[in-house]
Every structure is written in structure tokens, then in C-alpha cells.
PDB file of C-alpha atoms in Angstrom:
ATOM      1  CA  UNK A   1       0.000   0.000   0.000  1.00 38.00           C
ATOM      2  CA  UNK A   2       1.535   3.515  -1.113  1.00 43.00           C
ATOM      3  CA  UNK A   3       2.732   5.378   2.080  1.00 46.00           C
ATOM      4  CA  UNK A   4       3.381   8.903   0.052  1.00 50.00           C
ATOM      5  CA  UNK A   5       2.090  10.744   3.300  1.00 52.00           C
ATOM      6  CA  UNK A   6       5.069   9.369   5.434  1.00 53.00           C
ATOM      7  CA  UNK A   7       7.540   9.463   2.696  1.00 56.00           C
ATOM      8  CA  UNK A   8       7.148  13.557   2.357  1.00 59.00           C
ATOM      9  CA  UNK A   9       6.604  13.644   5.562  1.00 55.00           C
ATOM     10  CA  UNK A  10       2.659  15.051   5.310  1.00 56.00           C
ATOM     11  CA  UNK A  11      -0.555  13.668   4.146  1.00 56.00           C
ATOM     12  CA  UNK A  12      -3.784  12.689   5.332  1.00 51.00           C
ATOM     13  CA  UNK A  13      -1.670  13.056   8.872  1.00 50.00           C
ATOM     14  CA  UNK A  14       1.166  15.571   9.775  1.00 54.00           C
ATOM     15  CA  UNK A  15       3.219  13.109  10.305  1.00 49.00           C
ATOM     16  CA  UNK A  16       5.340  15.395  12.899  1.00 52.00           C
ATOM     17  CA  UNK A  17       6.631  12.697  15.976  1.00 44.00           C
ATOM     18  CA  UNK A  18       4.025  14.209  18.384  1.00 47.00           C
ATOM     19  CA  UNK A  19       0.669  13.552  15.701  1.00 44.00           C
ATOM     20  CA  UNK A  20       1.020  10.470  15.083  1.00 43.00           C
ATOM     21  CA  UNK A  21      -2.185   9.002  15.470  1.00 45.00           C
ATOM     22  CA  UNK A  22      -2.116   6.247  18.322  1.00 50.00           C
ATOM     23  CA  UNK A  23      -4.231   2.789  16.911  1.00 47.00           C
ATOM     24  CA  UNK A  24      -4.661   1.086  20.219  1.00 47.00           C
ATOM     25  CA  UNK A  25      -7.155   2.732  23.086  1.00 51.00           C
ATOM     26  CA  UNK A  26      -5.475   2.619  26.143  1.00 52.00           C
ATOM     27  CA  UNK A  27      -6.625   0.367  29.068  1.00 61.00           C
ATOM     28  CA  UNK A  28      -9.421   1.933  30.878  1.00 76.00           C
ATOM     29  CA  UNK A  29     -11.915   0.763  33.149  1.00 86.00           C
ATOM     30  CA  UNK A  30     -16.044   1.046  31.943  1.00 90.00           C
ATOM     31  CA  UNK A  31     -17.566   4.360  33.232  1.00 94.00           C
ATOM     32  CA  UNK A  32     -19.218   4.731  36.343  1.00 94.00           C
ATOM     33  CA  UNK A  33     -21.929   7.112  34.948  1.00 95.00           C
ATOM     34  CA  UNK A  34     -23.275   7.565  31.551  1.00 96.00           C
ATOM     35  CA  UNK A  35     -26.151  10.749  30.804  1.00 97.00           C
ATOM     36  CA  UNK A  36     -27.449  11.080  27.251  1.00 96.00           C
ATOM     37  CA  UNK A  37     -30.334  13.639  26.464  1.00 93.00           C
ATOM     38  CA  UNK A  38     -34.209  12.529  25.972  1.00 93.00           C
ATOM     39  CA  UNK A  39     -32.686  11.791  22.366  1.00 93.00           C
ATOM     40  CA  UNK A  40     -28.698  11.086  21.992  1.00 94.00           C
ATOM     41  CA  UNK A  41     -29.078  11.855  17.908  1.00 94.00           C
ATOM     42  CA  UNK A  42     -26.666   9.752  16.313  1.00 95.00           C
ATOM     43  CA  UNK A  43     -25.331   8.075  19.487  1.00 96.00           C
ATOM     44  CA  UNK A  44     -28.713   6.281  20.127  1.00 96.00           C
ATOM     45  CA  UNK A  45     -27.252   3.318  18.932  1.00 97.00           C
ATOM     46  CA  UNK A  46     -24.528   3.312  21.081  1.00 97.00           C
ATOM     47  CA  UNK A  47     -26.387   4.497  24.362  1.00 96.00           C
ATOM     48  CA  UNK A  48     -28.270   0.996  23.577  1.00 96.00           C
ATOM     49  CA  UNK A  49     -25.681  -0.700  23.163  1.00 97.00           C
ATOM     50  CA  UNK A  50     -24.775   0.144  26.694  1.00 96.00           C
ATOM     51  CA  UNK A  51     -27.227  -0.216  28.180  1.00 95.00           C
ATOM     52  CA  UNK A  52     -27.637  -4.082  26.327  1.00 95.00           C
ATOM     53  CA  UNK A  53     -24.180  -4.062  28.024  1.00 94.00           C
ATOM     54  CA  UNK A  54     -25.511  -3.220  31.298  1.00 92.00           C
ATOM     55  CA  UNK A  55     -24.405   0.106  31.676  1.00 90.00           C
ATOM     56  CA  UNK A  56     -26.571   2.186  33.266  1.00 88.00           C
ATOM     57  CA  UNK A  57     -27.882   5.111  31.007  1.00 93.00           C
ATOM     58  CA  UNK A  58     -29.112   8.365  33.030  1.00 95.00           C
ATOM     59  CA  UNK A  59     -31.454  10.333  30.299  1.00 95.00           C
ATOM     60  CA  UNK A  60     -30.829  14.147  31.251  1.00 92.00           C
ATOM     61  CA  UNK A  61     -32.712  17.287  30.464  1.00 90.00           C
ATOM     62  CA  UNK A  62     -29.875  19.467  29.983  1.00 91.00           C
ATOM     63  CA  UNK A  63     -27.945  17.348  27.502  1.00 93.00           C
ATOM     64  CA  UNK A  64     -28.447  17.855  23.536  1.00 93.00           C
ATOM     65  CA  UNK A  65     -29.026  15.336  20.698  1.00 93.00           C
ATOM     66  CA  UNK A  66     -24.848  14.047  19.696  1.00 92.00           C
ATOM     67  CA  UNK A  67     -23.996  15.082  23.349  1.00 95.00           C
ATOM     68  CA  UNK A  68     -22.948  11.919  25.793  1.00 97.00           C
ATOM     69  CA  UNK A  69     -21.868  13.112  30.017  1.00 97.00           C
ATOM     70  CA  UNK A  70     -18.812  10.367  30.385  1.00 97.00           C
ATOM     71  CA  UNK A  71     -17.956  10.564  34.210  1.00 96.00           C
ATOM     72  CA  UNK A  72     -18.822  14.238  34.357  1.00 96.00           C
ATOM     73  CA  UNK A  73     -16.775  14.766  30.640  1.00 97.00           C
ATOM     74  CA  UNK A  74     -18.415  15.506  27.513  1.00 97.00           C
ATOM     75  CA  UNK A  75     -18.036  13.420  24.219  1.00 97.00           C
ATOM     76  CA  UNK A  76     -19.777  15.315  21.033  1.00 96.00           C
ATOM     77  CA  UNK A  77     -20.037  13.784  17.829  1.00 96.00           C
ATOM     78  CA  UNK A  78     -17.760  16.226  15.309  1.00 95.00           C
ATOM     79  CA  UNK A  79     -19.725  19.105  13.205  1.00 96.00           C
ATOM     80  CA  UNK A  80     -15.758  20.136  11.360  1.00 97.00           C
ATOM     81  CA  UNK A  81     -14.686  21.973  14.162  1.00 97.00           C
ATOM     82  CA  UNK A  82     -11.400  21.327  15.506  1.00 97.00           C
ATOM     83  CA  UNK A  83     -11.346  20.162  19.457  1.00 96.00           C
ATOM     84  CA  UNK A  84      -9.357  23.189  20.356  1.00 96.00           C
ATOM     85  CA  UNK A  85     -12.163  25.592  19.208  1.00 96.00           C
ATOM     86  CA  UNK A  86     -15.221  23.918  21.287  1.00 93.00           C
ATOM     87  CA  UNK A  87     -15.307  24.658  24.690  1.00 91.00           C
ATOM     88  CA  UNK A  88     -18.331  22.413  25.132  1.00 87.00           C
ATOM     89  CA  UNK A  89     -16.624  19.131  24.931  1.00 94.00           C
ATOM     90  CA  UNK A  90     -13.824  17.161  26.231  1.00 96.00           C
ATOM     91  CA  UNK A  91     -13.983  14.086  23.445  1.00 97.00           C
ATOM     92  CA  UNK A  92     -14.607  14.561  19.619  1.00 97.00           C
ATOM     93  CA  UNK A  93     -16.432  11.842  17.865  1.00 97.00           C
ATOM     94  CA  UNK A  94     -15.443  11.238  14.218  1.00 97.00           C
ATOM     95  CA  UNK A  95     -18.288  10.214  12.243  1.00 97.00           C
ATOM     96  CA  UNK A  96     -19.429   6.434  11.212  1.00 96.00           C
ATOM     97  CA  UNK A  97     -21.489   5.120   8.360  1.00 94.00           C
ATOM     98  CA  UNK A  98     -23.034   2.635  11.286  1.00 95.00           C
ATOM     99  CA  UNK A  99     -22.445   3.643  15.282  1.00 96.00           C
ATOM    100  CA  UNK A 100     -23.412  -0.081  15.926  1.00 96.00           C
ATOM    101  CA  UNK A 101     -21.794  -2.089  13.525  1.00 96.00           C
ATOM    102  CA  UNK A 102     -18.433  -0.134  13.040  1.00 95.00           C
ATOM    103  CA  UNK A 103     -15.800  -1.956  15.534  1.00 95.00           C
ATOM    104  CA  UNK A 104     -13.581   1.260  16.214  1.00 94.00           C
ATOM    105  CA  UNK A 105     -14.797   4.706  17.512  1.00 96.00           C
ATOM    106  CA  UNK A 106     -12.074   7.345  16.300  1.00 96.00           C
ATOM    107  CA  UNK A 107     -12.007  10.121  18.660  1.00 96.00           C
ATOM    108  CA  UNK A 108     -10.118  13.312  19.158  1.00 96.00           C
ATOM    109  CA  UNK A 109      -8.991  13.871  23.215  1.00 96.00           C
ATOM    110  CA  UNK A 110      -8.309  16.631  24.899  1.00 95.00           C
ATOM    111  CA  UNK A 111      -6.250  15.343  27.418  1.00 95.00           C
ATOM    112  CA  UNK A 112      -5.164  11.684  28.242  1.00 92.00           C
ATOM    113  CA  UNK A 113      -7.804  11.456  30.882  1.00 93.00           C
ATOM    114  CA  UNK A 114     -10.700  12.004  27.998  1.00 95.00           C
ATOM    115  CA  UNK A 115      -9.046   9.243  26.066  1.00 94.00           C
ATOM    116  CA  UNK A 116      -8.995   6.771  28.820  1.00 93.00           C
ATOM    117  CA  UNK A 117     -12.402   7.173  29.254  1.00 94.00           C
ATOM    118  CA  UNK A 118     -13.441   7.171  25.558  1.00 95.00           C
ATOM    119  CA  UNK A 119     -11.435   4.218  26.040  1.00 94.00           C
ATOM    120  CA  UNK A 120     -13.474   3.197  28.678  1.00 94.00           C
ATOM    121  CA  UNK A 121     -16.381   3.300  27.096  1.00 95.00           C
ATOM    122  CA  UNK A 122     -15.877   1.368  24.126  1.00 95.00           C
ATOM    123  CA  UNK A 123     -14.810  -1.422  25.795  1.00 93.00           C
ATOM    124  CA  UNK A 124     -18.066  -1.538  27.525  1.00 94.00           C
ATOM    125  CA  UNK A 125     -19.977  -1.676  24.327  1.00 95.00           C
ATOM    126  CA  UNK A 126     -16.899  -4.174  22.503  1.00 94.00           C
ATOM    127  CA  UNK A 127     -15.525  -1.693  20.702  1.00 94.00           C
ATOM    128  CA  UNK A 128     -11.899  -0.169  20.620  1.00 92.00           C
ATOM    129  CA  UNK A 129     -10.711   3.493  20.172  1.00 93.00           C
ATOM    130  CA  UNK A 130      -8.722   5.231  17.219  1.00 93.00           C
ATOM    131  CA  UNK A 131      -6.981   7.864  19.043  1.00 93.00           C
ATOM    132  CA  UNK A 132      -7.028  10.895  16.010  1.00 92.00           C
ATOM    133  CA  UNK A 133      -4.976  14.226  16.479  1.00 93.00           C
ATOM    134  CA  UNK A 134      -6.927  17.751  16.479  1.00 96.00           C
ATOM    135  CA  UNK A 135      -7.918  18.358  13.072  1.00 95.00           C
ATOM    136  CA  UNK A 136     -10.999  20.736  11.172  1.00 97.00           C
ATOM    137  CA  UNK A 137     -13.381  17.479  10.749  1.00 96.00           C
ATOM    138  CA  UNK A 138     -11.664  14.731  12.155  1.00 96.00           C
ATOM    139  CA  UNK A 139     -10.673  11.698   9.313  1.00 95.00           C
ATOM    140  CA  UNK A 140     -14.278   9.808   8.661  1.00 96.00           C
ATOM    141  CA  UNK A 141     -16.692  13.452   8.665  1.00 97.00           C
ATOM    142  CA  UNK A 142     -14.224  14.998   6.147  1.00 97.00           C
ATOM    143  CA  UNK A 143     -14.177  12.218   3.652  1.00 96.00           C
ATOM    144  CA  UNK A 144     -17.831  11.623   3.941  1.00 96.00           C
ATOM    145  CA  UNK A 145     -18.648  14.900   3.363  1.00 96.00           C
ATOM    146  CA  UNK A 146     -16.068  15.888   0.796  1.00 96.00           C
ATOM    147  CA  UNK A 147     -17.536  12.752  -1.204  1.00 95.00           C
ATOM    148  CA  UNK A 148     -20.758  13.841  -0.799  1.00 96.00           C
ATOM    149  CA  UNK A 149     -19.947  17.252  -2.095  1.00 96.00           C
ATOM    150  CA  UNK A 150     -18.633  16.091  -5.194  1.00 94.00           C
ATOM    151  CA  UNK A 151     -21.761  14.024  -5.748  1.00 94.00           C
ATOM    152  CA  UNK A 152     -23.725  17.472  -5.280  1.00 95.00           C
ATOM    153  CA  UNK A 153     -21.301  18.927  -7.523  1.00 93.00           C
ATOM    154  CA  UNK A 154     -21.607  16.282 -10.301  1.00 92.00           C
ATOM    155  CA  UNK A 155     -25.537  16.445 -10.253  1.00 89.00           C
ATOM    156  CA  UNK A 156     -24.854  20.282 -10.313  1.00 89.00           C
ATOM    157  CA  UNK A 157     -22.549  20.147 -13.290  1.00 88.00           C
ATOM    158  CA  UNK A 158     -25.607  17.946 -14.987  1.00 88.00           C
ATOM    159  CA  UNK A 159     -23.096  14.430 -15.204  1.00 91.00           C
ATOM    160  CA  UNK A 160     -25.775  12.270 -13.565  1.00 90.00           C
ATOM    161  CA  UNK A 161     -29.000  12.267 -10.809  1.00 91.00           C
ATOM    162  CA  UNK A 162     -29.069  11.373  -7.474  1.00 90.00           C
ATOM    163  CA  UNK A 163     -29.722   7.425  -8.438  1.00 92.00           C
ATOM    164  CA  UNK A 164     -26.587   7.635 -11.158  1.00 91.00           C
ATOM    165  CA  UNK A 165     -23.894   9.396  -8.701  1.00 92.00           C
ATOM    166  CA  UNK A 166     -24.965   6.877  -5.603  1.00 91.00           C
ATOM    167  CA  UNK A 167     -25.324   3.267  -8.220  1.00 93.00           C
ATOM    168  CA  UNK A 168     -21.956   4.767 -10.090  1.00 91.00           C
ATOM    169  CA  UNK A 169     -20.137   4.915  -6.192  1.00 92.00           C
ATOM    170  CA  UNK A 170     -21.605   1.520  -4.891  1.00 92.00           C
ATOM    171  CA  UNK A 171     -20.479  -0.596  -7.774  1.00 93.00           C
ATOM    172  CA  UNK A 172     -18.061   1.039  -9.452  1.00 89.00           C
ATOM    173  CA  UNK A 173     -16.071   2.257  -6.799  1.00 89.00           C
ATOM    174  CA  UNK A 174     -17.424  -0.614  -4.233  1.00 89.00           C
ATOM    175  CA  UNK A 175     -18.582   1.889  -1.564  1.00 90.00           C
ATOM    176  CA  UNK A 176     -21.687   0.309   0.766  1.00 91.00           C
ATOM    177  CA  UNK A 177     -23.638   3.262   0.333  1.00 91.00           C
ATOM    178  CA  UNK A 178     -23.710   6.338  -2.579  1.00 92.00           C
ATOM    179  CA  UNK A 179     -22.505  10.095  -1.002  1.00 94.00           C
ATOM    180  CA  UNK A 180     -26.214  10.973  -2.020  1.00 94.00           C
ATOM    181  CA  UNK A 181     -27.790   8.890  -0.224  1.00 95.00           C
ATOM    182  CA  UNK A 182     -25.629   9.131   2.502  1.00 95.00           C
ATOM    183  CA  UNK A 183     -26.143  13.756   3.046  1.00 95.00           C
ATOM    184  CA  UNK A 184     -29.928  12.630   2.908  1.00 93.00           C
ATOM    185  CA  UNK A 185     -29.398  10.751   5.923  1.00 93.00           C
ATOM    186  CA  UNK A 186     -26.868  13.038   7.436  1.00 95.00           C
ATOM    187  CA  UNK A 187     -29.093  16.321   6.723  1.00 94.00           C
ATOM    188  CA  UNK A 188     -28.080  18.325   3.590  1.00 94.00           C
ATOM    189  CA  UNK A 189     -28.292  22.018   5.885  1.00 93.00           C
ATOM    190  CA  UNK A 190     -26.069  20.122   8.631  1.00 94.00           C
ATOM    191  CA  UNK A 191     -23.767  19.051   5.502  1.00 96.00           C
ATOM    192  CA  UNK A 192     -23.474  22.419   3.998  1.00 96.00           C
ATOM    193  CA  UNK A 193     -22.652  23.762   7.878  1.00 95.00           C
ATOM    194  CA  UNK A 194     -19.763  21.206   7.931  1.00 97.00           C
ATOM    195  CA  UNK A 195     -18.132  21.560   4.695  1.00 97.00           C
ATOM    196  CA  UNK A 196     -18.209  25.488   5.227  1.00 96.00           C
ATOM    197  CA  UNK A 197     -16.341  25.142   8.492  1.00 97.00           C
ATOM    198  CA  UNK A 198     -13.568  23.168   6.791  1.00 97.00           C
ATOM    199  CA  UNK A 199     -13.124  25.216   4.316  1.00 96.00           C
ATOM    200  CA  UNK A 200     -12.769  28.053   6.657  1.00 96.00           C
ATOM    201  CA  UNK A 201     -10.353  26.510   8.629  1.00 96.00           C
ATOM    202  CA  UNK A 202      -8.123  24.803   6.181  1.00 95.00           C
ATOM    203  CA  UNK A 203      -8.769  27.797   3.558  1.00 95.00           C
ATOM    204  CA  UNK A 204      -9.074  24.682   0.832  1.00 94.00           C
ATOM    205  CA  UNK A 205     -11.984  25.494  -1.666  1.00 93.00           C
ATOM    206  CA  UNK A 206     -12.582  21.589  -2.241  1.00 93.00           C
ATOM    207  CA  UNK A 207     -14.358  21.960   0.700  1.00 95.00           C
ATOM    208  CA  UNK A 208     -16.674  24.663  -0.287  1.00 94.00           C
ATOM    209  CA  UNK A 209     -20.456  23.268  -0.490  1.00 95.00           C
ATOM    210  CA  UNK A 210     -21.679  22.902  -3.679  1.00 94.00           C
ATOM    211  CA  UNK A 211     -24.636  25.092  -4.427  1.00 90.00           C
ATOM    212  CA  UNK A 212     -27.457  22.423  -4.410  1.00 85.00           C
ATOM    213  CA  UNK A 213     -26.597  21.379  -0.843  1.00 88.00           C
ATOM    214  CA  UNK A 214     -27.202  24.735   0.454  1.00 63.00           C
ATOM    215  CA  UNK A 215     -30.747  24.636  -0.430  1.00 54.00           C
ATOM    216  CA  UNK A 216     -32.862  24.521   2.561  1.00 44.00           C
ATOM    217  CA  UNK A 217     -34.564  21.227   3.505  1.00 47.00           C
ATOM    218  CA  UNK A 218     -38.075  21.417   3.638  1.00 43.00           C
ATOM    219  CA  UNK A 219     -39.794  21.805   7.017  1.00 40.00           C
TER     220      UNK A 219
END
């Protein structure tokens, strides 16, 4: 497998001695308190799966949908800000086609602490942790949404639909579900939000949102 990114020294990581992504979570013993809010979001599936792992789940008022209350720390799933520019959490959740089925959770840590407990947590629901460095929308958001963005921007440019750009990425490029398909499920206005924060903090235009994802989604 090509390893360009570590032969000039900078790729999909900096590969500086101090980012280098760690692929093992650290050994951490389950939390002693989970709180989700009356609806988790996208972590639903993995607030059951604690609770099928005999966690105990406290729903509370005060927490929003993609917010989870580790042992009095906050893991949020990502919206392409960097960790260092949300006060409001302590662990960044990349992104997941599946929160149930996918064995690894990558998350961004601000401090070794957080990462134990990530750590923590994934063991109590059989999963392991991908420790990722600080980075505008993590590894898994980006690419999900900068595929997604060039679907929008071949259905602007008139190449194919919707049905063409998502059969043309599930069998010709063997991916389990088309970038179309996928911002329908992800919310096209939450899309648009995350590709414009890249772009603002990496100051790459790839990431700008194409012009049909900006429309509005009906009410």
C-alpha cells in the first residue's frame, strides 16, 4: 500500500513525531456514569448498546441530541470543528457510516484522561478506540462529506442524478452506500454547515459546499 504521506513527511496526517495518530485505546476501566439527552441523535445506537451491556444510562434534560456526560466529561459527535475551538466538549467523535456495527470509535482527546475514558467506554460496548490528532473534521466526517460534495457537484454540473452518482459509487467504486444517499441521511443544511467550516479553517476550496446542498430542507 503507497505510504506517500510518510515518505514527504505530510498527508492525510502531519506526520510530525508528536501527531502520530495512536491505533490502540489505552486500558481503561467502563464508566461509572453515563447521561445522554431525551434523544442522543446519532449516538442512540450506542447508548443501547450500553445499556444491552448493562451500563446504566441516566437520560438528562440538559444534555443535547450528539452530546454523551462520560464521568462528568463531555463526548460530542464532530460538526468540522477542531477540538481546540469547542469549549463544550472534552472528546470529539469522528463520524461512522453505522455507530453499531463499526468496531472502532475514532475520537479526538483533549487530554489523556478524555481518552482513557473514551477508552473506557468502548470497551463496555466491545468496541476499541482510534486515538485521532486535532484536526478541522476529524478523518471519517471529512471524507464523507467531501464525497458527498462532489456528488452534489456532479448532479450540479448535470453528469448524472441522485440514483446515477450513488449506483456509479456503490459498484463502481465498491462503496456500501452512494454520497447521495448518505447527506440525505446526514441532513443536507447540517452538511453544507460542515463543509463550510472546513473550508474556513483549512482555507481549501474543495471543501466549499456545492450550491445544491445549500438549499434549505423542507420543514
Amino acid at each position: 500500500m503507497p505510504t506517500f504521506g510518510r515518505k514527504s513527511g505530510r498527508g492525510v496526517y502531519d506526520y510530525g513525531a508528536d501527531l502520530l495518530p495512536c491505533p490502540s485505546s489505552p486500558f481503561a476501566a467502563p464508566p461509572r456514569s453515563i447521561e445522554a439527552g431525551a434523544d442522543a441523535g446519532d449516538l442512540e445506537p450506542l447508548v443501547a448498546l450500553a445499556e444491552a451491556a448493562g451500563g446504566a444510562v441516566a437520560r438528562s434534560a440538559d444534555l443535547a441530541p450528539g452530546l454523551l456526560r462520560i464521568d462528568g466529561r463531555l463526548l460530542a459527535t464532530g460538526d468540522g470543528r477542531r477540538l481546540a475551538d469547542r469549549a463544550d466538549t472534552d472528546m470529539l467523535l469522528d463520524a461512522a457510516r453505522d455507530y453499531a456495527a463499526t468496531p472502532t470509535l475514532v475520537v479526538t482527546a483533549r487530554d489523556a484522561a478524555a481518552l482513557a475514558l473514551a477508552a473506557g467506554f468502548a470497551g463496555l460496548i466491545g468496541k476499541r478506540v482510534l486515538a485521532l490528532p486535532d484536526r478541522p473534521g476529524q478523518i471519517v466526517l471529512r471524507t464523507l462529506a467531501q464525497l458527498a460534495n462532489a456528488g452534489f457537484d456532479a448532479l450540479d454540473d448535470d453528469v448524472a442524478d441522485a440514483a446515477g452518482v450513488d449506483t456509479a459509487m456503490r459498484y463502481g467504486a465498491n462503496h456500501p452506500q452512494g454520497p447521495i444517499e448518505w447527506a440525505g441521511r446526514f441532513g443536507t443544511a447540517r452538511l453544507a454547515a460542515v463543509l463550510a467550516t472546513i473550508a474556513a479553517a483549512t482555507g481549501d476550496p474543495i471543501y466549499a459546499p456545492s450550491p445544491s446542498i445549500a438549499v434549505p430542507e423542507p420543514a
